[in-house]
């Protein structure tokens, strides 16, 4: 009897994070996160949950505030999330700090788009 072999690939699971500043409305950030979810799906990453935070400007160390980072970390641990994707570009130091906090792969929008181009180039 023939054995069935599945070729489904296991997708990474991600949370998406967007910042609502004075210049952006909640609706605009939701639109950006919808687009980001589509980009993630294109890269083979399944978006599980979105987080948003209202701030005047991004935190220089972690982009999001300490309390929001703790909230996201708790969710990430409880739900076995593989990837955290930020809607905005992160500085190299923010990226390093976030990788230390979450111990997961961190993407910003630009890095995600570059990964998609890399996947398509293969």
Coordinates of C-alpha atoms in Angstrom, one line a residue, residues 1 4 12 19 22 33 58 60 73 80 88-89 93 99 107 118:
X1 CA 0.0 0.0 0.0
X4 CA 0.8 9.4 1.6
X12 CA 6.2 30.7 10.7
X19 CA 2.7 52.6 16.1
X22 CA 0.0 62.1 16.1
X33 CA -1.1 46.4 9.1
X58 CA 8.9 55.7 18.8
X60 CA 14.6 55.1 20.9
X73 CA 6.4 39.0 25.0
X80 CA 4.5 29.9 20.3
X88 CA 8.0 50.8 10.5
X89 CA 11.7 50.7 9.9
X93 CA 20.1 49.2 17.9
X99 CA 15.9 40.5 19.5
X107 CA 11.5 42.0 10.9
X118 CA 15.2 37.2 -2.1

